[in-house]
Tab-separated table of C-alpha atoms in Angstrom:
chain	number	residue	atom	x	y	z
J	1223	MET	CA	-27.243	26.333	-1.936
J	1224	GLU	CA	-30.270	27.017	0.244
J	1225	ILE	CA	-30.713	23.403	1.296
J	1226	GLY	CA	-27.138	23.183	2.474
J	1227	SER	CA	-27.017	26.280	4.650
J	1228	SER	CA	-27.838	25.342	8.177
J	1229	ALA	CA	-28.338	28.891	9.453
J	1230	ALA	CA	-32.126	28.574	9.441
J	1231	ILE	CA	-32.303	25.584	11.732
J	1232	GLN	CA	-29.575	26.649	14.117
J	1233	PRO	CA	-30.493	28.499	17.272
J	1234	PRO	CA	-29.479	32.182	17.234
J	1235	GLY	CA	-25.912	32.708	18.382
J	1236	ALA	CA	-24.814	29.206	17.412
J	1237	ARG	CA	-21.539	29.002	15.506
J	1238	GLU	CA	-21.769	28.817	11.753
J	1239	SER	CA	-21.140	25.248	10.597
J	1240	THR	CA	-17.703	24.865	9.061
J	1241	LEU	CA	-18.766	21.800	7.090
J	1242	HIS	CA	-19.032	21.924	3.344
J	1243	PRO	CA	-22.739	22.470	2.531
J	1244	LEU	CA	-22.961	19.139	0.742
J	1245	THR	CA	-20.998	17.215	3.355
J	1246	ALA	CA	-23.451	18.383	5.969
J	1247	LEU	CA	-26.216	16.618	4.061
J	1248	VAL	CA	-24.479	13.248	3.863
J	1249	PRO	CA	-26.125	10.990	6.428
J	1250	ARG	CA	-23.750	9.102	8.704
J	1251	ALA	CA	-23.843	5.361	8.982
J	1252	THR	CA	-25.742	3.744	11.802
J	1253	TRP	CA	-25.552	0.127	12.904
J	1254	ALA	CA	-28.949	-0.478	11.311
J	1255	THR	CA	-27.812	0.746	7.864
J	1256	VAL	CA	-24.583	-1.261	8.067
J	1257	GLN	CA	-26.649	-4.329	8.881
J	1258	ALA	CA	-29.027	-3.578	6.024
J	1259	VAL	CA	-26.157	-3.531	3.503
J	1260	PHE	CA	-24.728	-6.696	5.046
J	1261	TRP	CA	-27.991	-8.637	4.822
J	1262	LYS	CA	-28.649	-7.369	1.292
J	1263	ASP	CA	-25.248	-8.708	0.212
J	1264	TRP	CA	-25.833	-11.899	2.128
J	1265	ARG	CA	-29.168	-12.567	0.397
J	1266	SER	CA	-27.939	-11.716	-3.088
J	1267	GLU	CA	-24.835	-13.857	-2.524
J	1268	TRP	CA	-26.957	-16.745	-1.297
J	1269	ARG	CA	-28.961	-16.729	-4.542
J	1270	THR	CA	-25.938	-17.394	-6.774
J	1271	ARG	CA	-23.181	-18.284	-4.270
J	1272	ALA	CA	-20.678	-17.089	-6.904
J	1273	ALA	CA	-18.130	-15.520	-4.575
J	1274	LEU	CA	-18.580	-18.178	-1.898
J	1275	ASN	CA	-18.061	-20.986	-4.405
J	1276	SER	CA	-14.977	-19.439	-5.969
J	1277	ILE	CA	-13.278	-18.656	-2.637
J	1278	ALA	CA	-14.220	-21.977	-1.032
J	1279	LEU	CA	-13.249	-24.060	-4.032
J	1280	PHE	CA	-9.961	-22.247	-4.422
J	1281	SER	CA	-8.995	-22.466	-0.781
J	1282	ILE	CA	-9.915	-26.154	-0.536
J	1283	ALA	CA	-8.599	-27.264	-3.936
J	1284	SER	CA	-5.168	-25.668	-3.527
J	1285	PRO	CA	-4.226	-27.517	-0.277
J	1286	VAL	CA	-5.219	-30.723	-2.065
J	1287	ALA	CA	-3.021	-29.816	-5.048
J	1288	LEU	CA	-0.202	-28.774	-2.719
J	1289	SER	CA	-0.321	-31.988	-0.746
J	1290	PHE	CA	-0.209	-33.977	-3.994
J	1291	SER	CA	2.870	-32.134	-5.162
J	1292	VAL	CA	4.795	-32.274	-1.875
J	1293	ALA	CA	3.539	-35.681	-0.736
J	1294	ARG	CA	5.571	-37.445	1.996
J	1295	GLN	CA	7.954	-34.570	2.552
J	1296	ARG	CA	8.498	-33.027	5.932
J	1297	LEU	CA	7.984	-29.308	5.530
J	1298	GLU	CA	9.378	-26.746	7.943
J	1299	PRO	CA	6.810	-24.685	9.896
J	1300	GLU	CA	7.989	-21.546	8.048
J	1301	THR	CA	7.354	-23.178	4.662
J	1302	LEU	CA	3.930	-24.399	5.743
J	1303	ALA	CA	2.973	-20.959	7.017
J	1304	GLY	CA	4.090	-19.325	3.781
J	1305	LEU	CA	2.091	-21.855	1.745
J	1306	LEU	CA	-1.014	-21.389	3.893
J	1307	TRP	CA	-1.008	-17.624	3.507
J	1308	THR	CA	-0.297	-17.754	-0.208
J	1309	VAL	CA	-3.366	-19.976	-0.588
J	1310	LEU	CA	-5.508	-17.737	1.624
J	1311	LEU	CA	-4.354	-14.540	-0.104
J	1312	PHE	CA	-5.122	-15.777	-3.596
J	1313	ALA	CA	-8.438	-17.230	-2.474
J	1314	ALA	CA	-9.326	-13.778	-1.134
J	1315	LEU	CA	-8.191	-12.087	-4.357
J	1316	VAL	CA	-10.385	-14.412	-6.411
J	1317	GLY	CA	-13.606	-13.593	-4.622
J	1318	LEU	CA	-13.519	-10.413	-2.591
J	1319	ALA	CA	-13.784	-7.874	-5.403
J	1320	ARG	CA	-17.120	-9.432	-6.340
J	1321	SER	CA	-19.193	-7.461	-3.854
J	1322	PHE	CA	-18.463	-4.133	-5.559
J	1323	VAL	CA	-17.921	-5.355	-9.124
J	1324	LYS	CA	-21.363	-6.993	-8.966
J	1325	GLU	CA	-22.999	-3.653	-8.114
J	1326	GLU	CA	-21.370	-1.913	-11.079
J	1327	GLU	CA	-22.070	-4.743	-13.507
J	1328	SER	CA	-25.739	-5.081	-12.645
J	1329	GLY	CA	-26.162	-1.310	-12.491
J	1330	THR	CA	-27.321	-1.284	-8.874
J	1331	ALA	CA	-24.475	0.930	-7.621
J	1332	THR	CA	-26.404	4.149	-8.284
J	1333	LEU	CA	-29.399	2.906	-6.330
J	1334	LEU	CA	-27.131	1.936	-3.453
J	1335	ARG	CA	-25.544	5.417	-3.547
J	1336	LEU	CA	-28.970	6.998	-3.301
J	1337	SER	CA	-30.382	4.822	-0.567
J	1338	CYS	CA	-27.447	4.319	1.779
J	1339	PRO	CA	-24.847	6.475	3.509
J	1340	PRO	CA	-21.357	5.773	2.052
J	1341	ASP	CA	-19.928	4.571	5.365
J	1342	ALA	CA	-22.693	2.002	5.688
J	1343	VAL	CA	-21.828	0.606	2.253
J	1344	LEU	CA	-18.147	0.301	3.192
J	1345	TRP	CA	-18.664	-1.330	6.582
J	1346	GLY	CA	-21.561	-3.499	5.428
J	1347	LYS	CA	-19.488	-4.899	2.579
J	1348	ALA	CA	-16.334	-5.176	4.714
J	1349	LEU	CA	-18.351	-7.144	7.272
J	1350	PHE	CA	-19.728	-9.351	4.530
J	1351	ASN	CA	-16.224	-9.970	3.140
J	1352	LEU	CA	-15.016	-10.789	6.663
J	1353	VAL	CA	-17.799	-13.327	7.163
J	1354	LEU	CA	-17.039	-14.816	3.746
J	1355	LEU	CA	-13.334	-15.166	4.607
J	1356	VAL	CA	-13.909	-16.600	8.081
J	1357	GLY	CA	-16.528	-19.006	6.753
J	1358	THR	CA	-14.350	-20.405	3.976
J	1359	GLN	CA	-11.278	-20.593	6.205
J	1360	ALA	CA	-13.216	-22.571	8.794
J	1361	ALA	CA	-13.294	-25.295	6.142
J	1362	ALA	CA	-10.003	-24.628	4.366
J	1363	VAL	CA	-7.546	-24.301	7.271
J	1364	PRO	CA	-8.386	-27.662	8.925
J	1365	ILE	CA	-8.084	-29.336	5.514
J	1366	PHE	CA	-4.706	-27.664	5.005
J	1367	VAL	CA	-3.499	-28.768	8.455
J	1368	LEU	CA	-4.675	-32.347	7.895
J	1369	LEU	CA	-3.396	-32.816	4.352
J	1370	LEU	CA	0.017	-31.223	4.875
J	1371	ASN	CA	0.623	-32.754	8.327
J	1372	ALA	CA	1.187	-29.433	10.057
J	1373	GLN	CA	1.908	-29.696	13.796
J	1374	LEU	CA	-0.568	-27.317	15.382
J	1375	SER	CA	1.285	-26.457	18.569
J	1376	ARG	CA	-0.432	-23.142	19.305
J	1377	ALA	CA	-4.031	-23.317	18.048
J	1378	GLY	CA	-5.133	-20.123	19.816
J	1379	LEU	CA	-2.332	-18.160	18.188
J	1380	LEU	CA	-3.336	-19.480	14.763
J	1381	LEU	CA	-6.935	-18.337	15.321
J	1382	LEU	CA	-5.761	-14.888	16.430
J	1383	VAL	CA	-3.441	-14.499	13.421
J	1384	LEU	CA	-6.191	-15.655	11.047
J	1385	LEU	CA	-8.674	-13.205	12.547
J	1386	LEU	CA	-6.270	-10.240	12.439
J	1387	GLY	CA	-5.298	-11.147	8.878
J	1388	ASP	CA	-8.928	-11.477	7.807
J	1389	VAL	CA	-9.880	-8.081	9.219
J	1390	GLY	CA	-7.060	-6.431	7.269
J	1391	LEU	CA	-7.855	-8.363	4.084
J	1392	ALA	CA	-11.588	-7.651	4.310
J	1393	VAL	CA	-11.180	-3.892	4.816
J	1394	VAL	CA	-8.443	-3.438	2.190
J	1395	SER	CA	-10.329	-5.528	-0.350
J	1396	SER	CA	-13.540	-3.544	0.228
J	1397	LEU	CA	-11.825	-0.206	-0.416
J	1398	LEU	CA	-9.826	-1.544	-3.368
J	1399	GLY	CA	-12.825	-3.430	-4.727
J	1400	ALA	CA	-14.695	-0.120	-4.857
J	1401	ILE	CA	-11.722	1.418	-6.688
J	1402	ALA	CA	-11.270	-1.464	-9.128
J	1403	SER	CA	-14.978	-1.706	-9.917
J	1404	GLN	CA	-14.831	1.779	-11.468
J	1405	ALA	CA	-12.034	0.881	-13.875
J	1406	ARG	CA	-11.674	-1.266	-16.942
J	1407	ALA	CA	-10.342	-4.851	-16.610
J	1408	ARG	CA	-11.706	-5.052	-13.070
J	1409	GLY	CA	-10.638	-8.531	-12.063
J	1410	SER	CA	-6.984	-8.301	-13.022
J	1411	LEU	CA	-6.673	-4.697	-11.845
J	1412	PHE	CA	-7.983	-5.665	-8.408
J	1413	ALA	CA	-5.223	-8.245	-7.956
J	1414	ALA	CA	-2.607	-5.798	-9.246
J	1415	ILE	CA	-3.545	-3.029	-6.828
J	1416	ALA	CA	-4.292	-5.285	-3.853
J	1417	VAL	CA	-1.118	-7.387	-3.740
J	1418	PRO	CA	1.351	-4.539	-2.954
J	1419	LEU	CA	-0.874	-3.269	-0.158
J	1420	VAL	CA	-1.334	-6.618	1.598
J	1421	LEU	CA	2.330	-7.714	1.381
J	1422	PRO	CA	3.292	-6.355	4.850
J	1423	LEU	CA	0.260	-8.107	6.315
J	1424	LEU	CA	1.167	-11.324	4.503
J	1425	VAL	CA	4.763	-11.301	5.800
J	1426	ALA	CA	3.647	-10.721	9.400
J	1427	ALA	CA	0.872	-13.312	9.144
J	1428	SER	CA	3.315	-15.915	7.831
J	1429	THR	CA	5.690	-15.250	10.728
J	1430	GLY	CA	2.884	-15.549	13.264
J	1431	THR	CA	1.539	-18.711	11.643
J	1432	ALA	CA	5.023	-20.257	11.595
J	1433	ALA	CA	5.134	-19.784	15.376
J	1434	ALA	CA	1.694	-21.402	15.634
J	1435	PHE	CA	2.993	-24.391	13.636
J	1436	GLY	CA	5.801	-24.808	16.143
J	1437	ALA	CA	8.710	-22.781	14.713
J	1438	VAL	CA	11.443	-22.144	17.259
J	1439	GLY	CA	14.238	-19.627	17.612
J	1440	PRO	CA	13.858	-16.082	16.301
J	1441	GLN	CA	11.072	-17.280	13.988
J	1442	GLY	CA	9.125	-18.493	17.029
J	1443	ASP	CA	8.841	-15.002	18.494
J	1444	PHE	CA	5.341	-14.027	17.455
J	1445	TRP	CA	4.789	-10.742	19.334
J	1446	PRO	CA	6.331	-8.479	16.653
J	1447	ALA	CA	4.138	-10.172	14.033
J	1448	LEU	CA	0.982	-9.634	16.090
J	1449	GLN	CA	1.929	-6.001	16.697
J	1450	ILE	CA	2.507	-5.416	12.977
J	1451	MET	CA	-0.838	-7.000	12.104
J	1452	LEU	CA	-2.753	-5.032	14.720
J	1453	GLY	CA	-1.067	-1.790	13.644
J	1454	TYR	CA	-1.772	-2.559	9.993
J	1455	ASP	CA	-5.446	-3.274	10.740
J	1456	VAL	CA	-5.873	-0.020	12.650
J	1457	ALA	CA	-4.127	1.914	9.869
J	1458	VAL	CA	-6.220	0.490	7.031
J	1459	VAL	CA	-9.504	0.772	8.946
J	1460	THR	CA	-8.790	4.466	9.561
J	1461	ALA	CA	-7.631	5.065	5.989
J	1462	ALA	CA	-10.651	3.294	4.499
J	1463	TRP	CA	-13.003	5.260	6.740
J	1464	MET	CA	-11.480	8.571	5.670
J	1465	LEU	CA	-11.063	7.820	1.973
J	1466	PHE	CA	-14.132	5.783	1.017
J	1467	ASP	CA	-16.325	8.835	0.390
J	1468	PHE	CA	-13.984	10.007	-2.363
J	1469	VAL	CA	-14.075	6.634	-4.087
J	1470	TRP	CA	-17.771	5.947	-3.736
J	1471	SER	CA	-19.201	9.375	-4.573
J	1472	ALA	CA	-16.725	10.048	-7.391
F	1105	MET	CA	16.299	30.175	-14.095
F	1106	VAL	CA	19.229	29.625	-11.751
F	1107	PHE	CA	17.830	26.626	-9.908
F	1108	PRO	CA	18.696	23.904	-12.506
F	1109	PHE	CA	22.309	25.090	-12.587
F	1110	VAL	CA	22.539	25.083	-8.806
F	1111	VAL	CA	21.125	21.551	-8.712
F	1112	GLY	CA	23.487	20.348	-11.440
F	1113	ILE	CA	26.606	21.756	-9.762
F	1114	TRP	CA	25.442	20.603	-6.306
F	1115	VAL	CA	24.833	16.985	-7.390
F	1116	THR	CA	28.142	16.830	-9.336
F	1117	ALA	CA	30.010	18.195	-6.319
F	1118	GLY	CA	28.203	15.634	-4.154
F	1119	ILE	CA	29.419	12.737	-6.312
F	1120	LEU	CA	33.009	14.068	-6.196
F	1121	ILE	CA	32.883	14.493	-2.411
F	1122	GLY	CA	31.640	10.905	-2.125
F	1123	PHE	CA	34.933	9.681	-3.592
F	1124	ALA	CA	37.090	11.987	-1.467
F	1125	VAL	CA	35.981	11.015	2.038
F	1126	PRO	CA	37.870	8.459	4.221
F	1127	PRO	CA	36.712	4.796	4.494
F	1128	ILE	CA	33.753	3.868	6.706
F	1129	HIS	CA	33.848	1.183	9.398
F	1130	ASP	CA	30.776	-0.922	10.168
F	1131	GLY	CA	31.736	-2.569	13.440
F	1132	ASN	CA	35.269	-3.699	12.619
F	1133	LEU	CA	34.511	-4.252	8.932
F	1134	ILE	CA	35.488	-1.705	6.327
F	1135	LEU	CA	32.523	-1.220	3.992
F	1136	ARG	CA	33.413	-1.916	0.387
F	1137	THR	CA	31.955	0.192	-2.427
F	1138	ARG	CA	31.154	2.775	0.220
F	1139	GLN	CA	30.754	5.492	-2.436
F	1140	ILE	CA	27.399	3.876	-3.221
F	1141	ALA	CA	26.187	4.968	0.209
F	1142	PHE	CA	26.326	8.602	-0.906
F	1143	PHE	CA	24.121	7.724	-3.845
F	1144	HIS	CA	21.907	4.936	-2.523
F	1145	VAL	CA	20.890	6.485	0.810
F	1146	PRO	CA	19.921	9.903	-0.645
F	1147	MET	CA	17.993	8.125	-3.414
F	1148	ALA	CA	16.067	6.069	-0.844
F	1149	ILE	CA	15.304	9.160	1.243
F	1150	ALA	CA	14.282	11.159	-1.842
F	1151	MET	CA	12.084	8.233	-2.920
F	1152	GLU	CA	10.213	8.366	0.397
F	1153	VAL	CA	9.920	12.146	0.112
F	1154	ALA	CA	8.513	11.711	-3.391
F	1155	PHE	CA	5.836	9.311	-2.134
F	1156	LEU	CA	5.013	11.723	0.682
F	1157	MET	CA	4.656	14.594	-1.798
F	1158	ALA	CA	2.549	12.469	-4.163
F	1159	ALA	CA	0.148	11.670	-1.321
F	1160	TRP	CA	0.217	15.282	-0.102
F	1161	TYR	CA	-0.737	16.654	-3.520
F	1162	GLY	CA	-3.319	13.874	-3.746
F	1163	ILE	CA	-4.918	15.275	-0.577
F	1164	SER	CA	-4.663	18.780	-2.080
F	1165	TRP	CA	-6.476	17.570	-5.186
F	1166	LEU	CA	-9.249	15.962	-3.134
F	1167	ARG	CA	-9.680	19.167	-1.131
F	1168	THR	CA	-9.449	21.791	-3.868
F	1169	ARG	CA	-10.157	19.956	-7.164
F	1170	GLN	CA	-7.434	21.867	-9.002
F	1171	PRO	CA	-5.848	19.777	-11.797
F	1172	ARG	CA	-2.500	21.434	-11.019
F	1173	TYR	CA	-2.233	19.407	-7.795
F	1174	ASP	CA	-3.079	16.178	-9.549
F	1175	ALA	CA	-0.348	16.865	-12.115
F	1176	LEU	CA	2.147	17.485	-9.279
F	1177	SER	CA	1.069	14.277	-7.548
F	1178	LEU	CA	1.594	12.321	-10.773
F	1179	ALA	CA	4.970	13.998	-11.336
F	1180	TYR	CA	6.302	13.163	-7.867
F	1181	ALA	CA	5.143	9.574	-8.191
F	1182	GLU	CA	6.862	9.171	-11.574
F	1183	VAL	CA	10.184	10.668	-10.492
F	1184	GLY	CA	9.889	8.729	-7.227
F	1185	THR	CA	9.554	5.484	-9.197
F	1186	VAL	CA	12.799	6.219	-11.055
F	1187	PHE	CA	14.554	6.998	-7.752
F	1188	CYS	CA	13.104	3.826	-6.240
F	1189	VAL	CA	14.461	1.702	-9.089
F	1190	ILE	CA	17.910	3.329	-8.736
F	1191	ALA	CA	17.895	2.802	-4.947
F	1192	THR	CA	16.954	-0.873	-5.453
F	1193	ILE	CA	19.699	-1.490	-8.024
F	1194	THR	CA	22.452	0.332	-6.098
F	1195	GLY	CA	21.320	-1.489	-2.956
F	1196	ALA	CA	21.619	-4.821	-4.750
F	1197	ILE	CA	25.155	-3.968	-5.930
F	1198	PHE	CA	26.121	-2.948	-2.399
F	1199	ALA	CA	24.616	-6.193	-1.064
F	1200	ARG	CA	26.594	-8.219	-3.608
F	1201	THR	CA	29.955	-6.718	-2.650
F	1202	ASN	CA	29.357	-6.706	1.108
F	1203	TRP	CA	27.024	-9.628	1.822
F	1204	GLY	CA	27.851	-11.870	-1.147
F	1205	ALA	CA	24.433	-11.969	-2.855
F	1206	TYR	CA	22.471	-9.471	-4.906
F	1207	TRP	CA	19.207	-10.408	-3.282
F	1208	SER	CA	18.546	-12.056	0.088
F	1209	TRP	CA	15.098	-10.749	1.144
F	1210	ASP	CA	16.591	-8.618	3.841
F	1211	PRO	CA	13.817	-6.624	5.604
F	1212	GLN	CA	15.013	-3.481	3.817
F	1213	GLN	CA	14.747	-5.251	0.475
F	1214	VAL	CA	11.220	-6.452	1.313
F	1215	GLY	CA	10.304	-2.846	2.065
F	1216	ILE	CA	11.685	-1.344	-1.105
F	1217	VAL	CA	10.127	-4.003	-3.338
F	1218	THR	CA	6.755	-3.397	-1.701
F	1219	THR	CA	7.135	0.329	-2.374
F	1220	LEU	CA	8.144	-0.305	-5.970
F	1221	LEU	CA	5.098	-2.545	-6.499
F	1222	THR	CA	2.844	0.104	-4.951
F	1223	TYR	CA	4.189	2.706	-7.384
F	1224	ALA	CA	3.618	0.303	-10.267
F	1225	ALA	CA	0.048	-0.355	-9.116
F	1226	LEU	CA	-0.604	3.417	-9.065
F	1227	PHE	CA	0.236	3.692	-12.753
F	1228	ALA	CA	-1.754	0.558	-13.578
F	1229	LEU	CA	-4.757	2.129	-11.856
F	1230	ARG	CA	-4.326	5.451	-13.640
F	1231	GLY	CA	-4.178	3.738	-16.993
F	1232	ALA	CA	-7.341	1.754	-16.349
F	1233	VAL	CA	-9.781	4.607	-15.605
F	1234	GLU	CA	-11.178	6.726	-18.433
F	1235	ASP	CA	-13.081	9.568	-16.795
F	1236	GLU	CA	-10.583	12.341	-15.948
F	1237	ASP	CA	-11.960	13.382	-12.553
F	1238	LYS	CA	-12.614	9.823	-11.433
F	1239	LYS	CA	-9.084	8.900	-12.487
F	1240	ARG	CA	-7.657	11.686	-10.333
F	1241	ASN	CA	-9.820	10.782	-7.325
F	1242	LEU	CA	-8.892	7.118	-7.417
F	1243	TRP	CA	-5.219	7.991	-7.964
F	1244	ALA	CA	-5.207	10.284	-4.928
F	1245	VAL	CA	-6.941	7.728	-2.703
F	1246	TYR	CA	-4.549	4.979	-3.727
F	1247	ALA	CA	-1.537	7.275	-3.268
F	1248	ILE	CA	-2.621	8.049	0.309
F	1249	ILE	CA	-3.277	4.458	1.354
F	1250	GLY	CA	-0.156	3.397	-0.555
F	1251	LEU	CA	1.908	5.865	1.473
F	1252	ILE	CA	0.580	4.404	4.726
F	1253	VAL	CA	1.522	0.892	3.634
F	1254	ALA	CA	4.900	2.048	2.255
F	1255	ILE	CA	5.715	3.618	5.623
F	1256	PHE	CA	4.707	0.337	7.232
F	1257	SER	CA	6.900	-1.811	5.030
F	1258	THR	CA	9.996	0.423	4.945
F	1259	MET	CA	10.079	1.834	8.478
F	1260	VAL	CA	7.795	0.041	10.939
F	1261	TYR	CA	8.373	-3.533	9.771
F	1262	ARG	CA	12.171	-3.464	10.221
F	1263	ARG	CA	11.970	-1.947	13.701
F	1264	LEU	CA	9.617	-4.632	14.987
F	1265	LEU	CA	12.012	-7.411	14.064
F	1266	PRO	CA	14.923	-8.473	16.268
F	1267	ASP	CA	18.108	-6.445	15.735
F	1268	ASN	CA	19.990	-9.263	14.060
F	1269	ALA	CA	17.282	-9.811	11.431
F	1270	THR	CA	18.785	-7.296	9.019
F	1271	LEU	CA	22.280	-6.971	7.580
F	1272	HIS	CA	21.521	-3.489	6.347
F	1273	PRO	CA	23.785	-0.947	8.065
F	1274	SER	CA	21.856	1.630	10.031
F	1275	ASN	CA	23.352	4.917	11.219
F	1276	THR	CA	26.803	3.712	10.132
F	1277	VAL	CA	27.542	6.759	8.016
F	1278	ILE	CA	25.856	9.173	10.421
F	1279	THR	CA	27.931	8.008	13.377
F	1280	SER	CA	31.247	7.896	11.496
F	1281	ASP	CA	33.476	10.965	11.140
F	1282	ALA	CA	32.242	14.461	10.379
F	1283	LEU	CA	33.391	14.460	6.764
F	1284	ASN	CA	31.318	11.385	5.884
F	1285	LYS	CA	28.338	12.826	7.694
F	1286	PHE	CA	28.684	16.066	5.754
F	1287	ALA	CA	29.004	14.204	2.435
F	1288	LEU	CA	25.848	12.209	3.161
F	1289	TRP	CA	23.661	15.179	4.055
F	1290	PHE	CA	25.114	17.230	1.193
F	1291	ASN	CA	23.988	14.503	-1.201
F	1292	VAL	CA	20.583	14.067	0.472
F	1293	ILE	CA	19.846	17.773	-0.013
F	1294	GLY	CA	21.179	17.612	-3.581
F	1295	TYR	CA	18.991	14.719	-4.655
F	1296	ILE	CA	15.892	16.149	-2.982
F	1297	MET	CA	16.478	19.363	-4.945
F	1298	LEU	CA	16.896	17.237	-8.076
F	1299	LEU	CA	13.600	15.515	-7.251
F	1300	VAL	CA	11.772	18.826	-6.820
F	1301	TRP	CA	13.164	20.218	-10.064
F	1302	MET	CA	12.335	17.115	-12.113
F	1303	ALA	CA	8.840	16.894	-10.621
F	1304	LYS	CA	8.179	20.562	-11.434
F	1305	LEU	CA	9.198	19.984	-15.053
F	1306	ARG	CA	7.091	16.833	-15.278
F	1307	SER	CA	4.012	18.514	-13.835
F	1308	ARG	CA	4.332	21.405	-16.298
F	1309	PHE	CA	4.556	18.864	-19.084
F	1310	GLU	CA	1.467	17.093	-17.729
F	1311	MET	CA	-0.519	20.341	-17.553
F	1312	ALA	CA	0.516	21.206	-21.111
F	1313	SER	CA	-0.515	17.798	-22.434
F	1314	GLN	CA	-3.841	18.076	-20.599
F	1315	ARG	CA	-4.502	21.417	-22.253
F	1316	LEU	CA	-3.599	19.878	-25.583
F	1317	ARG	CA	-6.089	17.044	-25.014
F	1318	GLU	CA	-8.805	19.572	-24.189
F	1319	VAL	CA	-8.050	21.565	-27.350
F	1320	GLN	CA	-8.185	18.363	-29.341
F	1321	TRP	CA	-11.623	17.478	-28.034
F	1322	ALA	CA	-13.004	20.991	-28.324
């Protein structure tokens, strides 16, 4: 108890800290620690490229399979958008739990708990997942557009929707990856708990992407979709920030 | 214990009142199978309340670490799932008689399916963790973030779409005559009381079975 009480180091007359004695000891994340976690993940990923390979292969192979199966058909922008986001969602589900599952499997999670503030682990891994998603989509989305003959009428909008969607996916999958990595049957559980939470994001992203592919009428109005995605991102970033401690230090 | 009797009589009276009130007009249409509204709407509201309570007791567990709160959180989520299933089915029947199809991915239907899946994922998560305290922590965290997303998909999502995107009547019963309004709120209160009573029973059962497990191991 002695280490936690801050009375000794406080100047006389200062208010007693209302923090829990243990919470007061938890170091807060700095940009340097977030970066450290990010580069650690980057290096260990680069050695095996397991997550990168699975996401990239999935998100490039499925447009190829799709374009085989719907060859020479004209697809509506709404259909194309739905297909694109289904591909991107499942590609993310295949690879994004890796960053936490890997720590538990190789037994390095405890060391990471000791050496890093919890927030740094969350944001470092979320940043890494974001980079992974953006990197694979930079290859996968052009291939999708080429193979399925999508008319890209608003390229800037597509980039914005992809970025907003990736931020939400990266943060949610980091928090849920940390949850799933502590349970049995990690891979399948991750998909089961992630899909319900990303459905609102998926619906909004599809609507926005349909507008980017040239949908007209009520489907072409993309502002509500962008608002939903932005609101969703803010909500999950806040929730992950508040809740990650309870998952990580459990 | 008077409360169960009060709830039983209240809910029965609510069902009877639902059949006694005059027809409801939605625009110039008369809603068919309108009695479902006095069952479906309270169920949907009670389902949201249940999720709110599950997340609230999840927060209480994280703050105080008393197993009682975790049992309450579990109980509200379980009863809420049952209410959610009933609201989905009655909604589908209402959709069939009024819109012609059981399921049309109306924004309201998207919302309720998302909520149902979130509930299901909660139980999947609980079943997959072995350590008791870790199980409760992860459950509480998922219940809180699940509530945020459920609010998004049932309330925010529909309001950000254009008005003609949904066929689901909104405020139709509330803005009709006083008798309908009374019947609706009477039923809402009744089913929320039912929810509270069932969740209390379920949480007592959960606490008892926990104690039994401890005795078994000891």
